[in-house]
Backbone as numpy.savetxt, mean C-alpha at the origin, in Angstrom:
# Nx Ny Nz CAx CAy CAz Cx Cy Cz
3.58 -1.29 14.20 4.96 -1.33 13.71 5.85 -0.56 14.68
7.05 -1.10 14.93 7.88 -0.16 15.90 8.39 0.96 15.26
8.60 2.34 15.95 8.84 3.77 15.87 9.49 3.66 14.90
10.95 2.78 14.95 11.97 3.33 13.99 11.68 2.69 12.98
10.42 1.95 11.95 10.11 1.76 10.62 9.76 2.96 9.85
9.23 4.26 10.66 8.80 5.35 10.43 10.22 5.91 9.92
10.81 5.84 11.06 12.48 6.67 10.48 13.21 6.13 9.01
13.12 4.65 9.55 13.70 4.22 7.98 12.94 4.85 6.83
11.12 4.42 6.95 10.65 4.85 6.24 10.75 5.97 5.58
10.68 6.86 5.91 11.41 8.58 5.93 12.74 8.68 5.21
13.99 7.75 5.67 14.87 8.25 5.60 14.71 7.17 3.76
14.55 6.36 3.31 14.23 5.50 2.25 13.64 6.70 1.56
12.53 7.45 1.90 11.49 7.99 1.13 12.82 9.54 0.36
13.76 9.99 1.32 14.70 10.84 1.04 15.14 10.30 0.16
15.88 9.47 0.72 17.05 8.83 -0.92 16.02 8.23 -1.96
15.00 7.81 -2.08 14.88 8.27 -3.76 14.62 9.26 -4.27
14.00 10.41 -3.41 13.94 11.82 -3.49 15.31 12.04 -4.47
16.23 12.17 -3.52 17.55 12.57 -3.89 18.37 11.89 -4.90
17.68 10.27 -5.27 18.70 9.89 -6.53 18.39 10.10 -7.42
16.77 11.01 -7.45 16.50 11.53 -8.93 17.03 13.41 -8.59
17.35 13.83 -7.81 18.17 14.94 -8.02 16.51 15.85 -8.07
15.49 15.32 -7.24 14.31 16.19 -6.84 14.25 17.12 -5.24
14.09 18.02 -5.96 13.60 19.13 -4.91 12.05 18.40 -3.79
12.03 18.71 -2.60 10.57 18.89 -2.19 9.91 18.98 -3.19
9.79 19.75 -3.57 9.17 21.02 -4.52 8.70 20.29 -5.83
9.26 19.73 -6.17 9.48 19.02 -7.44 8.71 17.59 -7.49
9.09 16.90 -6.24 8.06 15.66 -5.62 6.83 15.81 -4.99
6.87 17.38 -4.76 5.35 17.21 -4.42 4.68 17.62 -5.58
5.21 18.58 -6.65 4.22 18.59 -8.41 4.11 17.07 -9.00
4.83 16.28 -8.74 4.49 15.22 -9.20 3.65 14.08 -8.64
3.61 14.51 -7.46 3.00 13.17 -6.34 1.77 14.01 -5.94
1.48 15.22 -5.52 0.21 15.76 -5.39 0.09 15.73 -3.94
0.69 15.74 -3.34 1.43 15.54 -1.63 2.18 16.65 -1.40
1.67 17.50 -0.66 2.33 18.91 -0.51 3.77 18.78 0.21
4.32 19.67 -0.04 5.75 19.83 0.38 6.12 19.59 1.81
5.20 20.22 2.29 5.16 20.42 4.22 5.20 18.89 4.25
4.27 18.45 4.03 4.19 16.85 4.23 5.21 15.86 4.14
5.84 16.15 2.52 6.75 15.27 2.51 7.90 15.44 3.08
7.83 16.60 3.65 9.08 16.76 4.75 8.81 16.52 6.10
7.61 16.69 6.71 7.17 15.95 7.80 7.94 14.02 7.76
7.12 13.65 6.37 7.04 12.22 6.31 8.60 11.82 6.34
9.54 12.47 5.81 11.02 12.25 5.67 11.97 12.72 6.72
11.44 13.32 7.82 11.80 13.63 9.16 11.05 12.23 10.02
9.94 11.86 9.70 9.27 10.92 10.62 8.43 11.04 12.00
8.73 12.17 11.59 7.55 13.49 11.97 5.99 13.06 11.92
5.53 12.12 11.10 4.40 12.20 10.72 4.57 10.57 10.34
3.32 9.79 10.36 3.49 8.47 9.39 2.66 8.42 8.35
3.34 7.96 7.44 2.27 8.56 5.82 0.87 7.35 6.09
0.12 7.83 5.52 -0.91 7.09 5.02 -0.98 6.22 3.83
-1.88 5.12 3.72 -1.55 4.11 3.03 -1.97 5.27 1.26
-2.52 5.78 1.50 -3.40 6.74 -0.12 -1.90 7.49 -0.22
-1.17 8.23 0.50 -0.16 8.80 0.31 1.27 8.18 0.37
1.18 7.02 0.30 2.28 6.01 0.38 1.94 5.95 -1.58
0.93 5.22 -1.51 0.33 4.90 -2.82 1.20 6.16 -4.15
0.66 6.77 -3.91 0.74 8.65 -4.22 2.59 8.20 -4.95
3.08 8.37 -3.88 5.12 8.12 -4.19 5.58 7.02 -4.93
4.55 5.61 -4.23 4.93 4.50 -5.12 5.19 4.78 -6.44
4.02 5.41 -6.53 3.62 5.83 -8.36 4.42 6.45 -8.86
5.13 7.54 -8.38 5.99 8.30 -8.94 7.62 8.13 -8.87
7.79 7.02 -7.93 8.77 6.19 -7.52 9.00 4.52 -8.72
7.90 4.15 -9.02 7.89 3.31 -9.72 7.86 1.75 -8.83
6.99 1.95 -7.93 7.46 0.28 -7.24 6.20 0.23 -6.57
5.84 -1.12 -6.09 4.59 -1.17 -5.34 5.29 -0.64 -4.05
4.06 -0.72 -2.92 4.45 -0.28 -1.35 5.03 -1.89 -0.61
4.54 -2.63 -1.42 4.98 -3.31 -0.61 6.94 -3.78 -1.37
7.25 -3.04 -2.64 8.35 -3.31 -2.27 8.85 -2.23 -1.68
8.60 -0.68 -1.51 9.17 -0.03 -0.83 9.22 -0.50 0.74
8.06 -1.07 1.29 8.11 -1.26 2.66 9.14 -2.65 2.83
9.45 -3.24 1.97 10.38 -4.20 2.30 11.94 -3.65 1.90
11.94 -2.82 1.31 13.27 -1.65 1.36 13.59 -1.68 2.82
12.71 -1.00 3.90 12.89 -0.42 5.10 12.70 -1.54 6.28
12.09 -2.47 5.42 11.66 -3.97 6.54 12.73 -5.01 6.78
13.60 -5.02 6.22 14.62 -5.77 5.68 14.54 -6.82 5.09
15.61 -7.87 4.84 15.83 -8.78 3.91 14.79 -9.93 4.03
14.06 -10.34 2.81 13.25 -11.10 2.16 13.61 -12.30 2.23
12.90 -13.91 2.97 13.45 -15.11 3.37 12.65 -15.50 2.32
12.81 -16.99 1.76 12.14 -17.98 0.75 11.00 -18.36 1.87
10.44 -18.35 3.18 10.10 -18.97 3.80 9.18 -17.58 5.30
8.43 -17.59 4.51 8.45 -16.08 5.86 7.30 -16.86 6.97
7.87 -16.83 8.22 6.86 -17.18 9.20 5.93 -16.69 9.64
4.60 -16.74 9.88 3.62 -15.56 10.75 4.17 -14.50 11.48
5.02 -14.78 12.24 5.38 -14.17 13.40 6.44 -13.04 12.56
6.80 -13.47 11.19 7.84 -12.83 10.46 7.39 -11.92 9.38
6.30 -11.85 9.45 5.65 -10.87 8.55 5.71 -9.56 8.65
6.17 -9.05 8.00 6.16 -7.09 8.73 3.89 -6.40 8.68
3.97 -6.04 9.49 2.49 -5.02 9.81 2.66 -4.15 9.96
2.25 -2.58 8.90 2.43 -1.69 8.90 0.52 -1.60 9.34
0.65 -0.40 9.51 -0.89 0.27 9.98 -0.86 1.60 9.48
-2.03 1.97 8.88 -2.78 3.62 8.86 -3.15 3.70 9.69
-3.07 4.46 10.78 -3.76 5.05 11.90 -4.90 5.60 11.46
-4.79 6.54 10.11 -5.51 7.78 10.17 -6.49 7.33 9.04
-6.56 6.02 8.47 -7.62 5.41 7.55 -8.33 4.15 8.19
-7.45 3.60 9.19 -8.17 1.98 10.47 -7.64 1.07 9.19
-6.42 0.89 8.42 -6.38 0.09 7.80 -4.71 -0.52 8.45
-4.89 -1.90 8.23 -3.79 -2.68 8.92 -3.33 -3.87 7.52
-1.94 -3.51 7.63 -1.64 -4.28 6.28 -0.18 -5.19 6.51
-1.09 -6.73 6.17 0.44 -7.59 6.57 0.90 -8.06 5.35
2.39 -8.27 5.16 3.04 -8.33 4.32 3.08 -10.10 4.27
2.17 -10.74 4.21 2.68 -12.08 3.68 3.63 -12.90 3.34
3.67 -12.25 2.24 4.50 -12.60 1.05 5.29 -11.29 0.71
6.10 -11.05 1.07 7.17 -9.65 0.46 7.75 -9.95 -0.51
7.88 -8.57 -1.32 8.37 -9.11 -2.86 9.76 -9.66 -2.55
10.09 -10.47 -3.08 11.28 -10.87 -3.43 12.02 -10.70 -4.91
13.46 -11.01 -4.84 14.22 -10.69 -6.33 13.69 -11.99 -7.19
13.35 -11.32 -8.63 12.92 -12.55 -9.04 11.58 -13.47 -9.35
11.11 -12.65 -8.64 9.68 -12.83 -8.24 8.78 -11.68 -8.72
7.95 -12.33 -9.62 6.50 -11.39 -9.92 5.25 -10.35 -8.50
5.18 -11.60 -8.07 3.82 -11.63 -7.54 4.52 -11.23 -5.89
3.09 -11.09 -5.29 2.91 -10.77 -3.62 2.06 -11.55 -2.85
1.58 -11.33 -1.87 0.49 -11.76 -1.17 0.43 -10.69 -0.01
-0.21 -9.67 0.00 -1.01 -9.04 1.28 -2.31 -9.52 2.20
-2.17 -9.34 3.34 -3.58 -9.54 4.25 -3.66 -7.99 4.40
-4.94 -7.74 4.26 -5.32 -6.33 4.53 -6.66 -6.36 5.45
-6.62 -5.31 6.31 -7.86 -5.36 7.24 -8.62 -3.95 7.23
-9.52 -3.99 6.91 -10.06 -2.50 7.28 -11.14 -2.45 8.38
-10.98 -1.08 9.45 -12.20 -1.30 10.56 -13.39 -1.01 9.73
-14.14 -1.08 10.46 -15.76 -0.75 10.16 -15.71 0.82 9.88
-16.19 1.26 8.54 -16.03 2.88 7.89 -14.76 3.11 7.46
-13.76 2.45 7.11 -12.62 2.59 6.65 -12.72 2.50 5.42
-11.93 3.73 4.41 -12.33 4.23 3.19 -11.04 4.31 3.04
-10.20 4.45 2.23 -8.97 4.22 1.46 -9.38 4.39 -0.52
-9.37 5.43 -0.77 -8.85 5.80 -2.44 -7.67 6.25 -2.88
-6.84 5.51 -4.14 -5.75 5.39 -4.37 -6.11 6.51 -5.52
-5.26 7.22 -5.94 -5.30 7.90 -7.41 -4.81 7.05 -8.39
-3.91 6.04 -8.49 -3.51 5.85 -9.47 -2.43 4.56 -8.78
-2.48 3.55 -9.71 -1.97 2.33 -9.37 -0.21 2.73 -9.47
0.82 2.15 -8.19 2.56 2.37 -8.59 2.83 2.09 -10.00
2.34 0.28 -10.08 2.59 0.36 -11.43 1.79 0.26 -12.21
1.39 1.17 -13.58 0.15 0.41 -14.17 0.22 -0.46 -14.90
-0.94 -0.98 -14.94 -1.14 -2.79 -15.20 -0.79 -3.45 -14.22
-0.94 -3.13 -13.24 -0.59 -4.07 -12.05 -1.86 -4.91 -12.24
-1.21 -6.43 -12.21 -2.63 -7.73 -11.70 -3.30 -7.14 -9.93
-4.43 -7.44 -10.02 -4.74 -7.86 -8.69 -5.70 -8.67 -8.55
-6.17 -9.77 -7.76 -6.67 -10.32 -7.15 -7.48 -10.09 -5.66
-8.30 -9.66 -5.26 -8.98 -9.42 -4.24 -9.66 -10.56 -3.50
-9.39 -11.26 -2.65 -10.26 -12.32 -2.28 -10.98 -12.14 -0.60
-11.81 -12.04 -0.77 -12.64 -11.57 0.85 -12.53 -12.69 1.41
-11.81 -12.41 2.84 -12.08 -13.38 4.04 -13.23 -13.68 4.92
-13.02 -11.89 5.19 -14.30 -11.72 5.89 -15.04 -10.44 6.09
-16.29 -10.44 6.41 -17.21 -9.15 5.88 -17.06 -8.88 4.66
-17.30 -7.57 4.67 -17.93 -7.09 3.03 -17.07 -6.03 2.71
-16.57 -5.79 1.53 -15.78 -5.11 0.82 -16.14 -4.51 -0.58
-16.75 -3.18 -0.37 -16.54 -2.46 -1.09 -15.02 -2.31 -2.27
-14.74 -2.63 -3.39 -13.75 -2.34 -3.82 -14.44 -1.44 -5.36
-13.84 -0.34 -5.43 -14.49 0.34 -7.08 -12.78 0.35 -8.00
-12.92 0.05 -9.08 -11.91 -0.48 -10.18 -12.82 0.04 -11.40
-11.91 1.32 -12.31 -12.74 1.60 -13.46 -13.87 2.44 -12.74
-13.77 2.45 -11.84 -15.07 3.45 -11.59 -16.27 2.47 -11.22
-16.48 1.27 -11.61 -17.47 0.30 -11.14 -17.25 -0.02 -9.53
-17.97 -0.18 -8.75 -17.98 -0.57 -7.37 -18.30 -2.21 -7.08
-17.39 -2.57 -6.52 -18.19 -3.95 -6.73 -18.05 -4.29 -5.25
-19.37 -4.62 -4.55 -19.48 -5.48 -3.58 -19.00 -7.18 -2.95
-18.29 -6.54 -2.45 -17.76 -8.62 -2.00 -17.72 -9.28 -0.62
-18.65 -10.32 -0.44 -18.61 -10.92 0.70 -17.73 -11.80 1.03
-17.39 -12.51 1.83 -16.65 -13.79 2.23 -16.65 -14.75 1.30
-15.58 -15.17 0.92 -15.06 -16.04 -0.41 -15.39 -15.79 -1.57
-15.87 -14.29 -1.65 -15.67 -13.95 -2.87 -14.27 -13.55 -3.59
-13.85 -13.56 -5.02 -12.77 -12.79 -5.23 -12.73 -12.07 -6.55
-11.91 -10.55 -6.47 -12.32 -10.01 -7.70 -11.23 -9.67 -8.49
-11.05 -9.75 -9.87 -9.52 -10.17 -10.75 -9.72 -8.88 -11.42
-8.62 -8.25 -11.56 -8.85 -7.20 -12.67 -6.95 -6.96 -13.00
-6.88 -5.58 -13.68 -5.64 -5.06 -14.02 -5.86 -3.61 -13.78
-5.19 -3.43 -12.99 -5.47 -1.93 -12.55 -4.18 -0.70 -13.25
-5.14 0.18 -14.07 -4.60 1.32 -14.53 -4.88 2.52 -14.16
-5.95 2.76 -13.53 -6.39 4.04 -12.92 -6.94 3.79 -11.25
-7.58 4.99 -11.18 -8.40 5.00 -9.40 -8.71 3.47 -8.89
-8.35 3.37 -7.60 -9.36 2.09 -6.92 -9.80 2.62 -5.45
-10.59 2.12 -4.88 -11.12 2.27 -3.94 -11.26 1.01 -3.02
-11.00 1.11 -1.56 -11.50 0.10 -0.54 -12.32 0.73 0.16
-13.26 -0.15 0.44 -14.28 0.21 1.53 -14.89 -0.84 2.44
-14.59 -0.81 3.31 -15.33 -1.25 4.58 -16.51 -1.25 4.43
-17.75 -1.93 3.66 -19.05 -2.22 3.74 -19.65 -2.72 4.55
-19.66 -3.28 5.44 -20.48 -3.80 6.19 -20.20 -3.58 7.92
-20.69 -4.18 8.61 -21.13 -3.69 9.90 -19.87 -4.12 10.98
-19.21 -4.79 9.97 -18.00 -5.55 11.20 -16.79 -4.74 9.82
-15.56 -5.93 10.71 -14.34 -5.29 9.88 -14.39 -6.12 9.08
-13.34 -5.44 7.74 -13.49 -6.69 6.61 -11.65 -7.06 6.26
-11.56 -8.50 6.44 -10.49 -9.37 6.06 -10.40 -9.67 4.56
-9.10 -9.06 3.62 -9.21 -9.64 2.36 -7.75 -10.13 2.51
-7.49 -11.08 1.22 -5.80 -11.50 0.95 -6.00 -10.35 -0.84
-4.71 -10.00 -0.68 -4.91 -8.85 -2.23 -3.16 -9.77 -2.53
-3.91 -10.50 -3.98 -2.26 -11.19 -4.98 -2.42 -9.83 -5.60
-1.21 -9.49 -5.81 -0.51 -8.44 -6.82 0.64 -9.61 -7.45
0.49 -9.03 -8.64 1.51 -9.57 -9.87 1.74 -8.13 -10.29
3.29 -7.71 -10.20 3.70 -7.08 -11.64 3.88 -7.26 -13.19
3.38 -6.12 -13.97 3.42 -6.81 -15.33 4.93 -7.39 -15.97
């Protein structure tokens, strides 16, 4: 992603800070993301991680992928490959394309997500709960735990649930693993 998605990112992550009239201080008791950090992340200082993106969604109230289309800009009926926004974790090997960006009006999403080989990603707690998801493996093997169950998935497998608590991705197998993840809001 180019430098200045970080800045927007940052500077987006401030103003909802500030339209609830929260301190640092105050967003990090609620998000569990220490203070230093979220002022790193809102300087752009730092690029958050997809678990600590997760973290704000939640306490923000929106998936990441509509915050990242906050900072990505405006949402076409028609998005081309080449038009997809790709954000990356550096610091988890996870690479995440925006498909389908939420749009007004619209329930659902479509992410491509990639994780390298040993790439581990745990969420605390879903943005919204009851979020639908859909997991469908492209390629390699995917660890995903939902409820605390772990469930293994190879290529064209896919796994449906409603997520209210912890999930987990994992990179299982020996190569990288390709999934598409539908999210529906409730």
């Amino acid at each position: 992603a180019p430098p200045d998605v970080d800045t927007r990112l940052g500077a987006r992550l401030a103003e909802l800070r500030a339209e609830r009239g929260w301190s640092l201080g105050e967003l990090a008791a609620r998000s569990g993301v220490s203070r230093s950090t979220l002022s790193r992340a809102e300087r752009a200082e730092i690029s958050p991680t997809a678990a600590m993106l997760n973290r704000l969604c939640a306490v923000f109230g929106r998936t990441m992928s509509q915050l990242l289309s906050e900072v990505e800009g405006e949402s076409a009926l028609l998005v081309r490959a080449a038009d997809q926004p790709v954000w990356r974790d550096r610091a988890s090997g996870f690479v995440r394309r925006s498909v389908s960006p939420p749009q007004a009006g619209l329930r659902g999403e479509l992410v491509e997500g990639r994780l390298a080989v040993g790439a581990d990603i745990a969420y605390g707690r879903p943005p919204v709960p009851g979020l639908e998801q859909h997991v469908w493996v492209l390629e390699g093997v995917l660890a995903v735990t939902v409820r605390d169950v772990e469930h293994r998935l190879g290529a064209g497998d896919c796994l449906r649930s409603r997520v209210w608590g912890r999930t987990r991705f994992r990179c299982a197998g020996d190569g990288a693993a390709r999934y598409v993840l539908a999210v529906v809001r409730p």
